[in-house]
Amino acid sequence: MESLITAAARALEAGDPLGALNRVALRNDAPSLALRGIAMAQLGDLARAKTLLRSAARAFGPREAVARARCVVAEAEIALVSRDLSSPAKTLAAARSTLQDHGDLANAAHAGHIEARRLLLLGRLDEAEHTLAELGTAPLPPASRVIHELVVAGIAIRRLRTKIARAALGRAARAAQLAGIAALAAEVESTNLVLDTPAARLIARGKERPLLLAEVEELATSAALVVDTFHHAVRKQDRVVPLGTRPVLFALARILAQAWPADVSRETLITGAFQAKHVDESHRARLRVEIGRLRTKLRTLADVSATREGFVLTPHKTRQVIVLARPVEEKHAAVLAFLSDGEPWSSSALALALGMSPRTVQRALDELARSHKVQSFGHGRARRWMTPPVPGFPTGLLLPTPLLKT
């Protein structure tokens, strides 16, 4: 009978869940329950998989710490796939430590990769990088090497380091070929698409064009004055003026930048920044106040000068002003960015990943659902939200690390 367990484990390792089930589907001993759980997870029945793995963990005896730890790791991977980001990290860390202490380095590394991917989804890049570093340089099996390189690429994409990301994805593709697992190869190919999909729009002198991630990276070192709609900031190289908490000032800066080198009429600025339908003297007075505040904020990067018709932006020591805009203007673009991975998310997991309150995320989801951009299934805590991949919303760009502040 143990030969069946070994054969089922090898089938799972090769990405053949049906072959594994053929060998252990009728058995209810602890190893078989664990293997059935992993097979069901590979087939996409995550709820059944979680139940089987928990049953297996209970069935293993007190002396079978390694087997129980492997069940914990498998359940943590299911939680990651189902976007249950609130699952306790301490449980996974304890399982990883147990595996390391007992010499199961391959599964210990797998646990580390799961934690790194969870941290990457939450945008905690430094912690994800530290977790990878803890894994050391020990040789990994091809499947684990794919996951390792995908995490490296994910961190690089978030930090706008496209050369590092492409190199990591190249290594991941070679490892996926060696592993011979189609699902891993598909994930590598899907991540590659992020680098080859328009990630932003450049708006300058009344014209616009799409930008790839590598072109966005080049803007970080250019001498241009950039009005960045992703971070709601105005920046030039390493000098950044954040305006995320001042939406009116940012709206004024964007309107002025899109019109540069021409000026913008007061009526256009009032309508665009204040959303006013009828302009009166109170709006003009408020515009003077807000322009004064914007002039103070941008004093190290540009001047905002009055003209006969309105105001004009005059950058310091550069002859280029651009607006870096999202590929598609969408009020809830960050929510759609996460849902574009095709996985079902709970509203609480989205709130964790976005750093927003659950109520704010729920309102956004309800609004997106009314416009048929997302859909949900399940009820209560089991409710999940998802949408087909949205072209032009690469998560890596929409949710990067915070920019340095001046």
Coordinates of C-alpha atoms in Angstrom, one line a residue:
M1 CA 0.0 0.0 0.0
E2 CA 2.9 2.4 0.7
S3 CA 3.9 2.1 -3.0
L4 CA 0.5 3.7 -3.8
I5 CA 1.2 6.6 -1.5
T6 CA 4.6 7.1 -3.1
A7 CA 3.1 6.9 -6.6
A8 CA 0.4 9.4 -5.7
A9 CA 2.9 11.8 -4.2
R10 CA 5.0 11.6 -7.4
A11 CA 1.9 12.2 -9.5
L12 CA 1.1 15.4 -7.6
E13 CA 4.7 16.5 -7.9
A14 CA 4.4 16.1 -11.6
G15 CA 1.2 18.1 -11.7
D16 CA -1.1 15.1 -12.3
P17 CA -3.9 15.3 -9.6
L18 CA -6.1 12.8 -11.4
G19 CA -3.4 10.3 -11.4
A20 CA -2.9 10.8 -7.7
L21 CA -6.6 10.4 -7.0
N22 CA -6.7 7.2 -8.9
R23 CA -4.3 5.7 -6.4
V24 CA -5.7 7.1 -3.0
A25 CA -9.3 8.1 -3.7
L26 CA -10.8 5.2 -1.7
R27 CA -8.4 5.4 1.3
N28 CA -9.0 7.4 4.5
D29 CA -5.7 7.0 6.3
A30 CA -3.8 10.2 7.2
P31 CA -1.3 10.2 4.2
S32 CA -4.1 9.5 1.8
L33 CA -6.3 12.3 3.1
A34 CA -3.4 14.7 2.8
L35 CA -2.7 13.6 -0.8
R36 CA -6.3 13.8 -1.7
G37 CA -6.5 17.3 -0.2
I38 CA -3.6 18.5 -2.3
A39 CA -5.1 16.8 -5.4
M40 CA -8.4 18.5 -4.9
A41 CA -6.6 21.9 -4.5
Q42 CA -4.8 21.3 -7.8
L43 CA -8.2 20.6 -9.4
G44 CA -9.7 23.8 -8.0
D45 CA -12.0 22.5 -5.3
L46 CA -10.4 24.6 -2.5
A47 CA -13.2 24.1 0.1
R48 CA -13.0 20.3 -0.2
A49 CA -9.2 20.4 -0.2
K50 CA -9.1 22.4 3.0
T51 CA -11.5 20.0 4.7
L52 CA -9.4 17.0 3.7
L53 CA -6.1 18.6 4.8
R54 CA -7.5 19.5 8.2
S55 CA -8.8 15.9 8.6
A56 CA -5.3 14.6 7.7
A57 CA -3.6 16.9 10.2
R58 CA -5.9 15.6 13.0
A59 CA -5.3 12.0 11.8
F60 CA -1.5 12.1 12.0
G61 CA -0.2 11.0 15.4
P62 CA 1.6 13.3 17.9
R63 CA 5.0 11.9 16.7
E64 CA 4.3 12.8 13.1
A65 CA 5.2 16.5 13.4
V66 CA 6.6 16.7 9.9
A67 CA 3.5 15.3 8.3
R68 CA 1.3 17.7 10.3
A69 CA 3.5 20.6 9.3
R70 CA 3.2 19.7 5.6
C71 CA -0.6 19.8 6.0
V72 CA -0.3 23.3 7.5
V73 CA 1.8 24.4 4.6
A74 CA -0.6 23.0 2.0
E75 CA -3.5 24.7 3.8
A76 CA -1.6 28.0 3.8
E77 CA -1.1 27.7 0.0
I78 CA -4.9 27.1 -0.4
A79 CA -5.5 30.3 1.7
L80 CA -3.1 32.2 -0.6
V81 CA -4.8 31.0 -3.7
S82 CA -8.3 31.8 -2.3
R83 CA -6.9 35.2 -1.2
D84 CA -7.5 34.6 2.5
L85 CA -4.8 37.0 3.5
S86 CA -5.9 37.2 7.2
S87 CA -4.7 33.6 7.9
P88 CA -2.2 33.7 10.8
A89 CA 1.4 33.9 9.6
K90 CA 2.7 32.5 12.9
T91 CA 1.1 29.1 12.1
L92 CA 3.0 28.9 8.8
A93 CA 6.2 30.1 10.4
A94 CA 6.0 27.4 13.0
A95 CA 5.4 24.7 10.4
R96 CA 8.3 26.0 8.4
S97 CA 10.5 25.9 11.4
T98 CA 9.4 22.3 12.1
L99 CA 10.3 21.2 8.6
Q100 CA 13.7 22.9 8.8
D101 CA 14.5 21.2 12.1
H102 CA 13.6 17.8 10.7
G103 CA 15.7 18.3 7.5
D104 CA 12.7 18.7 5.1
L105 CA 14.4 21.6 3.4
A106 CA 12.3 21.5 0.2
N107 CA 9.0 21.9 1.9
A108 CA 10.5 24.4 4.3
A109 CA 11.5 26.5 1.3
H110 CA 8.0 26.1 -0.1
A111 CA 6.6 27.5 3.1
G112 CA 8.9 30.4 2.8
H113 CA 7.8 31.1 -0.7
I114 CA 4.2 31.0 0.3
E115 CA 4.8 33.6 3.0
A116 CA 6.9 35.7 0.5
R117 CA 4.0 35.7 -2.0
R118 CA 1.5 36.7 0.7
L119 CA 3.7 39.6 1.7
L120 CA 4.1 40.6 -2.0
L121 CA 0.3 40.7 -2.3
L122 CA 0.1 42.9 0.7
G123 CA 2.7 45.3 -0.8
R124 CA 5.2 44.6 2.0
L125 CA 8.2 44.3 -0.4
D126 CA 11.0 44.6 2.1
E127 CA 9.6 41.8 4.2
A128 CA 9.1 39.6 1.2
E129 CA 12.6 40.2 0.1
H130 CA 13.9 39.4 3.6
T131 CA 11.9 36.1 3.6
L132 CA 13.5 35.1 0.3
A133 CA 16.9 35.9 1.7
E134 CA 16.3 33.7 4.7
L135 CA 15.8 30.7 2.3
G136 CA 19.5 30.9 1.5
T137 CA 21.1 29.7 -1.7
A138 CA 20.5 25.9 -1.3
P139 CA 19.6 24.2 -4.6
L140 CA 15.8 24.0 -5.2
P141 CA 13.8 21.5 -7.3
P142 CA 12.6 23.1 -10.6
A143 CA 9.0 23.7 -9.4
S144 CA 10.3 25.6 -6.3
R145 CA 12.7 27.5 -8.4
V146 CA 9.9 28.7 -10.6
I147 CA 8.0 30.1 -7.5
H148 CA 11.2 31.7 -6.2
E149 CA 11.9 33.5 -9.4
L150 CA 8.2 34.6 -9.7
V151 CA 8.5 36.3 -6.3
V152 CA 11.8 37.9 -7.3
A153 CA 10.1 39.2 -10.5
G154 CA 7.0 40.4 -8.6
I155 CA 9.2 42.5 -6.3
A156 CA 11.1 43.9 -9.2
I157 CA 7.9 44.8 -11.1
R158 CA 6.6 46.6 -8.0
R159 CA 9.8 48.5 -7.8
L160 CA 9.9 49.3 -11.5
R161 CA 13.1 47.3 -12.2
T162 CA 12.1 45.7 -15.4
K163 CA 15.5 44.3 -16.3
I164 CA 15.7 42.4 -13.1
A165 CA 12.1 41.2 -13.6
R166 CA 12.8 39.9 -17.1
A167 CA 15.9 38.1 -16.0
A168 CA 14.0 36.4 -13.2
L169 CA 11.1 35.4 -15.5
G170 CA 13.6 34.0 -18.0
R171 CA 15.0 31.8 -15.2
A172 CA 11.5 30.9 -14.2
A173 CA 10.6 29.8 -17.7
R174 CA 13.6 27.5 -17.9
A175 CA 12.8 26.0 -14.5
A176 CA 9.1 25.5 -15.5
Q177 CA 10.3 23.7 -18.7
L178 CA 12.4 21.4 -16.5
A179 CA 9.5 20.8 -14.1
G180 CA 7.2 19.9 -16.9
I181 CA 4.2 21.4 -15.1
A182 CA 1.9 23.3 -17.5
A183 CA 0.3 25.4 -14.7
L184 CA 3.6 26.8 -13.7
A185 CA 4.6 27.6 -17.3
A186 CA 1.2 29.4 -17.7
E187 CA 1.8 31.5 -14.6
V188 CA 5.2 32.6 -15.9
E189 CA 3.7 33.5 -19.2
S190 CA 1.0 35.4 -17.5
T191 CA 3.5 37.4 -15.5
N192 CA 5.5 38.1 -18.6
L193 CA 2.4 39.8 -20.1
V194 CA 2.6 42.5 -17.4
L195 CA 5.9 43.7 -18.9
D196 CA 4.5 43.7 -22.5
T197 CA 1.2 45.3 -21.8
P198 CA 0.7 49.1 -21.8
A199 CA 0.9 50.1 -18.2
A200 CA 0.2 53.8 -18.4
R201 CA -0.5 56.7 -20.6
L202 CA 1.9 59.6 -21.3
I203 CA 0.1 62.9 -21.8
A204 CA 2.1 65.9 -23.1
R205 CA 1.5 68.9 -25.3
G206 CA -2.1 67.8 -25.9
K207 CA -1.1 64.3 -27.2
E208 CA -1.0 61.0 -25.5
R209 CA 0.5 57.6 -26.1
P210 CA 0.6 54.3 -24.2
L211 CA 3.7 53.3 -22.1
L212 CA 5.1 49.9 -21.3
L213 CA 6.5 49.3 -17.8
A214 CA 10.1 49.8 -19.0
E215 CA 9.2 53.2 -20.4
V216 CA 7.6 54.2 -17.1
E217 CA 10.8 53.1 -15.4
E218 CA 12.8 55.4 -17.6
L219 CA 10.7 58.4 -16.6
A220 CA 11.9 58.0 -13.0
T221 CA 15.4 59.2 -14.1
S222 CA 14.4 61.7 -16.8
A223 CA 14.6 65.4 -16.2
A224 CA 10.9 65.9 -17.0
L225 CA 8.4 67.3 -14.5
V226 CA 5.9 64.5 -14.0
V227 CA 2.4 64.8 -12.6
D228 CA 1.9 61.2 -11.4
T229 CA -1.7 60.1 -11.2
F230 CA -0.8 56.7 -9.8
H231 CA 0.7 58.2 -6.6
H232 CA -1.1 61.6 -6.8
A233 CA 2.2 63.4 -6.7
V234 CA 4.3 65.8 -8.7
R235 CA 7.9 64.7 -9.1
K236 CA 11.2 65.4 -10.9
Q237 CA 13.8 62.6 -10.5
D238 CA 14.2 62.1 -6.7
R239 CA 12.3 65.2 -5.7
V240 CA 8.6 64.4 -4.9
V241 CA 5.8 66.6 -3.8
P242 CA 2.9 64.3 -2.5
L243 CA -0.6 65.6 -3.1
G244 CA -2.6 62.5 -2.1
T245 CA -4.3 64.3 0.7
R246 CA -4.9 67.4 -1.4
P247 CA -7.1 66.3 -4.3
V248 CA -8.0 69.8 -5.4
L249 CA -4.4 70.8 -5.6
F250 CA -3.5 67.7 -7.5
A251 CA -6.5 68.3 -9.9
L252 CA -5.2 71.8 -10.6
A253 CA -1.6 70.5 -11.2
R254 CA -2.8 67.9 -13.6
I255 CA -5.0 70.4 -15.6
L256 CA -2.1 72.8 -15.8
A257 CA 0.4 70.1 -16.8
Q258 CA -1.9 68.7 -19.6
A259 CA -2.2 72.2 -21.1
W260 CA 1.5 73.1 -20.8
P261 CA 3.1 75.1 -22.3
A262 CA -0.2 76.9 -22.8
D263 CA -2.1 78.6 -20.0
V264 CA -5.5 77.5 -18.7
S265 CA -8.5 79.7 -18.3
R266 CA -9.9 80.3 -14.8
E267 CA -13.2 78.8 -15.9
T268 CA -11.6 75.6 -17.0
L269 CA -9.6 75.3 -13.8
I270 CA -12.8 75.9 -11.6
T271 CA -14.9 73.4 -13.6
G272 CA -12.2 70.8 -13.6
A273 CA -10.9 71.1 -10.0
F274 CA -14.1 72.1 -8.1
Q275 CA -16.6 70.3 -10.3
A276 CA -18.7 73.5 -10.4
K277 CA -21.5 73.7 -13.0
H278 CA -21.8 77.5 -12.7
V279 CA -18.9 79.8 -12.0
D280 CA -19.4 82.8 -9.7
E281 CA -17.1 85.1 -7.7
S282 CA -16.9 82.7 -4.7
H283 CA -15.3 80.1 -7.1
R284 CA -12.9 82.7 -8.4
A285 CA -11.9 83.6 -4.8
R286 CA -11.4 80.0 -3.9
L287 CA -9.3 79.4 -7.0
R288 CA -7.0 82.2 -6.0
V289 CA -6.5 80.6 -2.6
E290 CA -5.9 77.1 -4.0
I291 CA -3.5 78.4 -6.6
G292 CA -1.6 80.1 -3.9
R293 CA -1.4 76.8 -1.9
L294 CA -0.3 74.9 -5.1
R295 CA 2.4 77.5 -5.8
T296 CA 3.8 77.0 -2.3
K297 CA 3.8 73.2 -2.6
L298 CA 5.5 73.3 -6.0
R299 CA 8.0 76.0 -5.3
T300 CA 11.0 73.7 -5.6
L301 CA 9.9 72.2 -8.9
A302 CA 7.9 74.9 -10.8
D303 CA 6.1 78.2 -10.7
V304 CA 2.4 78.8 -11.2
S305 CA 2.1 82.2 -12.8
A306 CA -1.0 84.3 -13.6
T307 CA -1.9 85.3 -17.2
R308 CA -4.6 87.4 -18.7
E309 CA -6.8 84.3 -19.2
G310 CA -5.9 82.2 -16.2
F311 CA -2.7 80.5 -15.0
V312 CA 0.3 78.7 -16.5
L313 CA 2.8 76.2 -15.1
T314 CA 6.5 77.0 -15.5
P315 CA 8.9 74.2 -14.6
H316 CA 12.3 74.8 -13.2
K317 CA 15.4 73.7 -15.3
T318 CA 13.4 71.5 -17.8
R319 CA 11.5 71.9 -21.0
Q320 CA 9.3 68.9 -20.5
V321 CA 6.1 68.6 -18.5
I322 CA 4.2 65.3 -18.7
V323 CA 1.2 63.6 -17.1
L324 CA 1.6 60.0 -16.2
A325 CA -2.0 58.7 -16.3
R326 CA -3.6 55.3 -15.8
P327 CA -4.3 53.2 -18.9
V328 CA -8.0 53.6 -18.3
E329 CA -9.5 56.3 -16.1
E330 CA -11.5 54.4 -13.4
K331 CA -12.5 55.6 -10.0
H332 CA -11.9 52.2 -8.4
A333 CA -8.8 51.3 -10.5
A334 CA -6.9 49.9 -7.5
V335 CA -9.7 47.4 -6.6
L336 CA -9.9 46.3 -10.2
A337 CA -6.2 45.9 -10.3
F338 CA -6.3 43.2 -7.7
L339 CA -9.4 41.5 -9.1
S340 CA -7.7 41.4 -12.6
D341 CA -5.6 38.4 -11.5
G342 CA -8.7 36.3 -12.1
E343 CA -8.8 35.0 -8.5
P344 CA -11.8 35.3 -6.1
W345 CA -11.2 37.8 -3.4
S346 CA -13.1 38.5 -0.2
S347 CA -13.7 42.2 0.6
S348 CA -11.7 41.8 3.9
A349 CA -8.7 40.5 1.9
L350 CA -8.9 43.4 -0.5
A351 CA -9.1 45.8 2.4
L352 CA -5.9 44.3 3.8
A353 CA -4.1 44.4 0.5
L354 CA -5.2 48.0 -0.3
G355 CA -4.8 49.4 3.2
M356 CA -8.3 50.7 3.2
S357 CA -11.2 50.2 5.6
P358 CA -13.5 47.2 4.8
R359 CA -16.5 49.5 4.5
T360 CA -14.7 51.6 1.8
V361 CA -13.8 48.5 -0.2
Q362 CA -17.4 47.2 0.1
R363 CA -18.8 50.4 -1.2
A364 CA -16.4 50.3 -4.1
L365 CA -17.3 46.7 -4.9
D366 CA -21.0 47.5 -4.7
E367 CA -20.5 50.4 -7.1
L368 CA -18.5 48.2 -9.5
A369 CA -21.1 45.5 -9.3
R370 CA -23.9 47.9 -10.3
S371 CA -21.9 48.8 -13.4
H372 CA -21.3 45.1 -14.2
K373 CA -17.5 45.3 -13.8
V374 CA -17.3 42.8 -11.0
Q375 CA -19.5 39.9 -9.8
S376 CA -19.8 38.0 -6.6
F377 CA -20.8 34.5 -5.4
G378 CA -21.4 33.0 -2.0
H379 CA -22.9 34.7 1.1
G380 CA -21.7 36.1 4.3
R381 CA -18.0 35.4 5.1
A382 CA -17.9 33.0 2.1
R383 CA -18.7 35.8 -0.3
R384 CA -16.1 36.3 -3.0
W385 CA -15.6 38.9 -5.7
M386 CA -14.0 38.4 -9.1
T387 CA -13.8 39.7 -12.6
P388 CA -12.3 38.6 -15.9
P389 CA -8.8 40.1 -16.4
V390 CA -9.0 43.8 -17.3
P391 CA -6.6 44.8 -20.1
G392 CA -4.4 47.7 -19.1
F393 CA -4.5 47.1 -15.3
P394 CA -1.2 45.4 -14.3
T395 CA -1.2 45.1 -10.6
G396 CA 2.5 45.7 -10.3
L397 CA 2.2 49.3 -11.5
L398 CA -1.0 50.3 -9.9
L399 CA 0.2 49.2 -6.5
P400 CA 3.8 50.1 -6.2
T401 CA 5.9 51.1 -3.2
P402 CA 5.3 54.6 -1.8
L403 CA 7.5 57.2 -3.4
L404 CA 10.1 59.1 -1.3
K405 CA 8.9 62.3 0.1
T406 CA 10.7 65.6 0.0

